Amino acid sequence: MVVKVSVSPNKRCADQEDVCHNRWHPDIKPAVEISPDDEIVLETLDALDGQIRNTPDTSDIANIDAGPVHPLTGPIYVKGAEPGDLLVVRILDAGPLGSFGYTFVTKGFGFLRDVFDKPYKVRWELGRHYASSPDIPGVRIPAAPFPGVIGVAPSREQVREWRSREAGIASKGGLVLLPDPRGAVPSREPIASEGLRTLPPRENGGNLDVRNLAPGSEILFPVFVRGALLSVGDMHYAQGDGEVSVTAIEMGGVIRLSVSLIKDGARKYGLKRPLYRPSPLAEAYKDYICIAGLNLDSAEDATSAARDGLLNMIEFLERMGYDRYQAYILFSVAGFLRLSQVVDVPTYTVSACIPREVFTRISI
Ligand code: ZN
C-alpha cells in the first residue's frame, strides 16, 4: 500500500501540527501508522519553515528565527517496531515540491562564521535537471535531492542524557542550541521545553546532511521506542560534502520511501548509530579541481586543514570573477571537502574540490 502524508507549503508547521513537528521527543503524536513493506510518500516544508522569501532583499536572512528550524513531516509509526530492532529505510525517489530554492549565509553560523558574517542570499530556480540562479550567474547545479534530516525518535531516557551531554558542550563554549520552547512544534508541554533541537545529528540520525542519502540509498536506524517514529525534513536539491555556508539548496520536497524491520537487529549487530549504504546516483560529477588544505601552524588538526583548503579555494574562485560570498555559497552547494590523509604528521591533507562541470561561462 502507498501511504501519503501531505503538507500545505503556504502554512507554517505550527498550523499543521497533525503532520509536522520540529523537535525530537518520544511523546509527539504520530501523523500516520504504516506496516512494514508499505511505501510512503511524504511532502516536507523547507528547513526554515517558510521564513525565506523569493526576493533579493536580505532582511529575512538578517532576522531569521531559529526556533522553528527544522519542520519535519511525521512521526511515522511503524507497526511491530520495538526497541532493539533495526528500521530499514529505502529511499526510492526525491524531488522539489515547488520551483523555489535558496542558499544563505547568516551571522553566527557556518564553518567560516568568523570570516563570513553578513546576511547573503542566493535564490535558485529549480528545474527538472538543474538549478540556476540570477544571484550566481554562469553556474548550473545538477539535481541530486536528498533529505538533510531523517531520523527516529529518541527514548525519554535518551532525551535526558543527550540534553545533559549537549549542556556540557555548551558550558565549555561550544555552539549548541539547547531545548527552547520558543517556536517549538508541538507547543504543548512538556514536549516544547524538553524536545531536542534538530540542528545536530545524533544516534537517532536526524540532521546527518549526508548528500549520498539520495534515491537508491538505504539507511538502517536502531529503534529506540515502540513504532520507531520516523520523521523526515530539510530536503536539499543539492549539497556539497561540507555544506559549509550552513545551507545547501534548501527546498520544500517530496520523498518516497519504503520501510522494513530487522527484528532485534540493533542488539544483534551492536549498532548504536545509523548504518547506511550510500547511493551512487548522488554522484553528479566526474571532473574536479582541488586545492590541498593543510594545517601548517598546528599539529594533527583536520579542522584547520579543511579551513585552509576552503579559504584557498574561495580565493581562487574570486580570481575567476565571483565575489567571496558567491564563492562560499557555490562551495556549499557543489564543493567537496575530502579527508585525504590523517597520518603525515603533523600535517593532514583535506582536499577542497570544486566540480568543473558547474561552470557554464568560464573554464577553470
Ligand atoms: Zn538544510
Coordinates of C-alpha atoms and ligand atoms in Angstrom, one line a residue:
M1 CA 0.0 0.0 0.0
V2 CA 1.2 3.6 -0.6
V3 CA 0.5 6.0 2.2
K4 CA 0.8 9.7 1.5
V5 CA 1.4 12.5 4.1
S6 CA 0.9 16.0 2.6
V7 CA 1.8 19.4 4.0
S8 CA 0.5 22.8 2.9
P9 CA 3.6 24.7 1.7
N10 CA 1.9 28.0 2.3
K11 CA 1.2 27.3 6.0
R12 CA 3.7 27.2 8.9
C13 CA 4.5 23.9 10.7
A14 CA 2.6 25.2 13.8
D15 CA -0.6 25.5 11.7
Q16 CA -0.4 21.8 10.7
E17 CA 0.7 20.1 13.9
D18 CA -1.1 16.9 13.0
V19 CA 1.6 16.2 10.3
C20 CA 4.5 18.5 11.3
H21 CA 6.9 18.9 14.3
N22 CA 10.3 20.5 14.8
R23 CA 11.7 18.8 18.0
W24 CA 12.8 15.3 18.8
H25 CA 10.7 13.8 21.6
P26 CA 9.1 10.3 22.0
D27 CA 5.7 11.7 23.0
I28 CA 4.9 13.5 19.7
K29 CA 1.7 12.0 18.4
P30 CA 2.3 10.0 15.1
A31 CA 1.0 11.6 11.9
V32 CA 0.3 8.2 10.4
E33 CA 0.7 4.5 11.1
I34 CA 2.1 2.1 8.5
S35 CA 3.0 -1.5 8.1
P36 CA 6.5 -2.7 7.2
D37 CA 6.7 -3.0 3.4
D38 CA 4.2 -0.2 2.8
E39 CA 5.5 2.6 0.6
I40 CA 5.2 6.1 2.0
V41 CA 5.2 9.4 0.1
L42 CA 6.0 12.4 2.3
E43 CA 5.8 16.1 1.5
T44 CA 8.1 18.3 3.6
L45 CA 8.4 22.0 4.3
D46 CA 11.7 23.8 3.8
A47 CA 14.3 24.0 6.6
L48 CA 13.4 27.5 7.7
D49 CA 9.6 26.9 7.7
G50 CA 8.8 29.5 5.0
Q51 CA 10.8 32.4 6.5
I52 CA 13.0 32.9 3.4
R53 CA 11.3 34.9 0.6
N54 CA 11.9 34.7 -3.2
T55 CA 13.1 38.3 -3.4
P56 CA 16.6 39.8 -3.4
D57 CA 16.0 41.6 -0.1
T58 CA 18.0 40.1 2.7
S59 CA 16.1 41.4 5.7
D60 CA 14.5 37.9 6.1
I61 CA 18.1 36.4 6.4
A62 CA 19.1 39.1 8.9
N63 CA 16.1 38.3 11.1
I64 CA 16.0 34.6 11.0
D65 CA 14.1 33.0 13.9
A66 CA 15.9 29.7 14.7
G67 CA 13.0 28.5 16.9
P68 CA 11.0 26.8 14.0
V69 CA 14.1 25.0 12.4
H70 CA 13.6 22.2 11.0
P71 CA 9.9 21.4 10.3
L72 CA 9.7 17.6 10.0
T73 CA 7.0 15.5 8.5
G74 CA 5.9 12.7 10.8
P75 CA 6.4 11.0 13.0
I76 CA 5.5 7.8 11.2
Y77 CA 4.6 4.9 13.5
V78 CA 5.8 1.6 12.0
K79 CA 3.7 -1.3 13.2
G80 CA 5.7 -4.0 15.0
A81 CA 8.9 -1.9 15.6
E82 CA 10.3 -2.4 19.1
P83 CA 13.4 -1.0 20.8
G84 CA 16.4 -3.1 19.8
D85 CA 15.1 -3.6 16.2
L86 CA 16.6 -2.1 13.1
L87 CA 14.4 0.0 10.9
V88 CA 15.5 -0.3 7.3
V89 CA 14.5 2.8 5.2
R90 CA 15.0 2.7 1.4
I91 CA 14.9 6.0 -0.4
L92 CA 13.1 5.4 -3.7
D93 CA 12.6 8.9 -5.1
A94 CA 13.0 12.5 -4.0
G95 CA 12.4 15.9 -5.6
P96 CA 11.3 19.5 -5.0
L97 CA 7.8 20.5 -4.0
G98 CA 7.9 23.7 -6.0
S99 CA 10.4 25.6 -8.1
F100 CA 12.0 27.9 -5.5
G101 CA 15.2 27.0 -3.6
Y102 CA 17.6 29.1 -1.6
T103 CA 21.0 29.1 0.0
F104 CA 22.2 31.7 2.5
V105 CA 24.9 33.0 4.8
T106 CA 23.9 34.3 8.2
K107 CA 25.7 35.8 11.2
G108 CA 26.8 33.3 13.8
F109 CA 26.5 30.1 11.7
G110 CA 28.6 28.3 9.1
F111 CA 32.0 26.7 9.0
L112 CA 33.7 30.1 8.4
R113 CA 31.4 32.2 10.5
D114 CA 34.3 34.3 11.8
V115 CA 35.0 35.4 8.2
F116 CA 31.5 35.5 6.6
D117 CA 29.2 37.4 9.0
K118 CA 26.9 39.4 6.7
P119 CA 23.5 38.2 5.6
Y120 CA 23.7 37.0 2.0
K121 CA 21.0 35.2 -0.1
V122 CA 21.1 33.2 -3.3
R123 CA 17.7 32.3 -4.9
W124 CA 17.6 29.2 -7.1
E125 CA 15.2 28.3 -9.9
L126 CA 14.8 24.5 -9.5
G127 CA 14.5 22.8 -12.8
R128 CA 14.0 19.1 -13.5
H129 CA 17.7 18.5 -14.1
Y130 CA 19.5 21.7 -13.0
A131 CA 19.2 24.7 -10.6
S132 CA 20.3 28.1 -11.8
S133 CA 20.3 31.4 -10.1
P134 CA 20.2 35.1 -11.0
D135 CA 22.5 35.7 -8.0
I136 CA 25.4 33.5 -9.2
P137 CA 25.4 33.8 -13.0
G138 CA 27.4 31.3 -15.1
V139 CA 26.7 28.2 -13.0
R140 CA 24.2 25.4 -13.0
I141 CA 23.9 22.8 -10.3
P142 CA 22.7 19.2 -11.2
A143 CA 19.7 17.9 -9.2
A144 CA 20.8 15.4 -6.5
P145 CA 17.9 15.6 -4.0
F146 CA 18.0 14.0 -0.6
P147 CA 16.7 14.6 3.0
G148 CA 19.0 16.6 5.2
V149 CA 17.1 15.4 8.3
I150 CA 15.9 11.8 8.6
G151 CA 15.7 10.0 11.9
V152 CA 13.8 8.1 14.5
A153 CA 12.6 9.2 17.9
P154 CA 14.9 9.0 21.0
S155 CA 13.6 7.4 24.2
R156 CA 12.7 9.5 27.2
E157 CA 16.0 8.5 28.8
Q158 CA 18.0 9.5 25.7
V159 CA 16.3 12.9 25.6
R160 CA 17.6 13.5 29.2
E161 CA 21.0 12.1 28.6
W162 CA 21.6 13.9 25.3
R163 CA 20.3 17.2 26.8
S164 CA 22.9 17.0 29.6
R165 CA 25.6 15.9 27.2
E166 CA 24.9 19.0 25.0
A167 CA 24.7 21.3 28.0
G168 CA 28.2 20.1 28.9
I169 CA 29.4 21.1 25.4
A170 CA 27.7 24.5 25.7
S171 CA 29.3 25.1 29.1
K172 CA 32.7 24.7 27.5
G173 CA 31.8 27.4 24.9
G174 CA 30.6 25.1 22.2
L175 CA 27.9 26.4 19.8
V176 CA 24.9 24.4 20.8
L177 CA 21.2 25.1 20.5
L178 CA 19.7 23.7 23.7
P179 CA 16.0 22.9 24.2
D180 CA 13.9 26.0 24.0
P181 CA 10.1 26.2 23.8
R182 CA 10.1 29.3 21.6
G183 CA 8.9 28.2 18.1
A184 CA 8.6 24.6 19.2
V185 CA 6.0 22.4 17.5
P186 CA 4.2 20.8 19.2
S187 CA 3.9 23.8 21.5
R188 CA 2.4 21.8 24.4
E189 CA 4.4 21.0 27.5
P190 CA 6.5 19.1 28.5
I191 CA 7.4 18.4 24.8
A192 CA 8.1 22.1 24.0
S193 CA 10.6 22.6 26.8
E194 CA 12.2 19.1 26.7
G195 CA 12.3 18.4 23.0
L196 CA 15.8 18.2 21.5
R197 CA 16.6 20.7 18.8
T198 CA 17.1 19.4 15.3
L199 CA 20.4 21.0 14.4
P200 CA 22.9 18.3 15.5
P201 CA 22.8 14.8 14.1
R202 CA 22.7 12.2 16.9
E203 CA 22.5 8.4 17.5
N204 CA 18.9 8.6 16.1
G205 CA 20.1 10.1 12.8
G206 CA 18.5 13.5 12.3
N207 CA 20.4 16.2 10.6
L208 CA 23.1 14.0 9.1
D209 CA 23.3 16.1 5.9
V210 CA 24.9 13.2 4.0
R211 CA 24.3 14.0 0.4
N212 CA 24.6 10.4 -0.6
L213 CA 21.3 9.5 1.2
A214 CA 19.7 10.0 -2.2
P215 CA 17.3 7.7 -4.1
G216 CA 18.9 4.3 -4.3
S217 CA 20.3 4.5 -0.7
E218 CA 19.4 2.5 2.3
I219 CA 19.6 3.6 6.0
L220 CA 19.3 1.3 9.0
F221 CA 18.2 3.0 12.2
P222 CA 18.4 1.5 15.6
V223 CA 14.9 1.6 17.0
F224 CA 14.6 3.3 20.5
V225 CA 10.8 3.5 21.0
R226 CA 7.8 1.4 20.1
G227 CA 6.8 2.2 16.5
A228 CA 10.2 3.7 15.7
L229 CA 8.6 7.1 14.9
L230 CA 10.4 8.1 11.7
S231 CA 10.5 11.7 10.7
V232 CA 11.9 13.4 7.6
G233 CA 12.5 17.0 6.5
D234 CA 15.1 19.7 5.4
M235 CA 15.2 18.4 1.9
H236 CA 18.1 19.6 -0.3
Y237 CA 18.1 19.9 -4.1
A238 CA 21.9 19.6 -4.0
Q239 CA 24.7 19.9 -1.4
G240 CA 28.5 19.5 -1.4
D241 CA 30.4 17.5 1.2
G242 CA 30.6 20.0 4.0
E243 CA 27.6 22.2 3.4
V244 CA 30.0 24.9 4.6
S245 CA 27.8 28.1 4.5
V246 CA 25.2 26.3 6.8
T247 CA 22.7 25.8 4.0
A248 CA 22.5 23.6 0.9
I249 CA 20.0 24.4 -1.9
E250 CA 17.1 24.3 0.5
M251 CA 13.6 23.4 -0.7
G252 CA 10.2 22.0 0.2
G253 CA 10.3 18.5 -1.0
V254 CA 8.6 15.2 -1.8
I255 CA 10.2 11.9 -0.9
R256 CA 9.1 8.3 -1.5
L257 CA 10.3 5.6 1.0
S258 CA 9.8 2.0 1.9
V259 CA 10.5 0.6 5.3
S260 CA 11.1 -2.9 6.7
L261 CA 12.3 -4.3 10.1
I262 CA 15.1 -6.5 11.2
K263 CA 13.8 -7.8 14.4
D264 CA 16.3 -7.5 17.2
G265 CA 18.9 -6.3 14.6
A266 CA 20.3 -3.3 16.6
R267 CA 21.0 -5.7 19.5
K268 CA 22.4 -8.5 17.3
Y269 CA 24.8 -6.2 15.4
G270 CA 25.5 -3.9 18.3
L271 CA 24.5 -0.9 16.2
K272 CA 24.3 2.4 18.2
R273 CA 24.3 4.6 15.1
P274 CA 22.6 4.7 11.7
L275 CA 24.3 2.4 9.2
Y276 CA 23.9 3.5 5.6
R277 CA 24.6 2.3 2.1
P278 CA 25.2 5.5 0.0
S279 CA 23.6 5.9 -3.3
P280 CA 25.8 6.1 -6.5
L281 CA 23.0 8.2 -8.0
A282 CA 24.2 11.1 -5.8
E283 CA 27.5 11.3 -7.8
A284 CA 26.5 14.0 -10.3
Y285 CA 30.1 15.0 -11.2
K286 CA 33.2 13.4 -12.8
D287 CA 35.7 16.3 -13.2
Y288 CA 37.1 18.3 -10.2
I289 CA 39.8 20.7 -9.4
C290 CA 41.1 20.5 -5.9
I291 CA 43.3 22.6 -3.6
A292 CA 45.3 20.9 -0.8
G293 CA 44.2 22.2 2.5
L294 CA 47.0 21.9 5.1
N295 CA 47.2 22.6 8.8
L296 CA 50.6 24.3 8.6
D297 CA 50.5 26.1 12.0
S298 CA 49.1 23.3 14.2
A299 CA 49.5 19.5 14.7
E300 CA 47.1 16.8 13.5
D301 CA 44.2 19.3 13.1
A302 CA 41.7 18.3 10.4
T303 CA 39.5 21.4 11.1
S304 CA 42.4 23.8 10.3
A305 CA 43.3 21.8 7.2
A306 CA 39.7 22.0 6.0
R307 CA 39.5 25.6 6.7
D308 CA 42.8 26.3 4.9
G309 CA 41.6 24.4 1.8
L310 CA 38.3 26.2 1.7
L311 CA 39.8 29.6 2.2
N312 CA 42.3 29.0 -0.6
M313 CA 39.6 27.7 -3.0
I314 CA 37.4 30.8 -2.2
E315 CA 40.3 33.0 -3.1
F316 CA 40.9 31.1 -6.3
L317 CA 37.2 31.4 -7.3
E318 CA 37.4 35.2 -6.6
R319 CA 40.2 35.4 -9.2
M320 CA 37.7 33.7 -11.6
G321 CA 35.3 36.6 -11.2
Y322 CA 33.0 35.6 -8.3
D323 CA 32.6 37.6 -5.1
R324 CA 33.7 35.8 -2.0
Y325 CA 30.1 35.3 -0.7
Q326 CA 29.1 33.8 -4.1
A327 CA 32.2 31.5 -3.9
Y328 CA 31.4 30.4 -0.3
I329 CA 27.8 29.6 -1.3
L330 CA 28.9 27.8 -4.5
F331 CA 31.2 25.7 -2.5
S332 CA 28.4 24.9 0.0
V333 CA 26.1 23.6 -2.7
A334 CA 28.7 21.9 -5.0
G335 CA 32.1 21.8 -3.4
F336 CA 33.6 18.9 -1.6
L337 CA 35.9 18.7 1.5
R338 CA 37.6 15.4 1.4
L339 CA 39.8 13.9 4.1
S340 CA 42.7 12.8 2.0
Q341 CA 45.1 11.7 4.8
V342 CA 45.4 11.9 8.6
V343 CA 48.9 10.3 9.0
D344 CA 51.6 12.6 7.6
V345 CA 52.4 14.2 11.0
P346 CA 52.0 16.9 11.9
T347 CA 50.1 18.0 8.7
Y348 CA 46.9 16.5 7.4
T349 CA 45.5 16.9 3.8
V350 CA 41.9 18.0 3.3
S351 CA 41.3 18.4 -0.4
A352 CA 38.9 21.2 -1.2
C353 CA 37.4 20.4 -4.6
I354 CA 35.0 22.1 -7.0
P355 CA 33.5 20.3 -10.0
R356 CA 34.4 21.9 -13.3
E357 CA 31.0 20.9 -14.7
V358 CA 29.1 23.5 -12.7
F359 CA 30.6 26.4 -14.7
T360 CA 28.8 27.4 -17.9
R361 CA 30.7 30.5 -18.8
I362 CA 34.2 30.3 -17.6
S363 CA 36.6 27.4 -17.8
I364 CA 38.8 26.6 -14.9
Ligands
ZN1 ZN 19.1 22.1 5.0

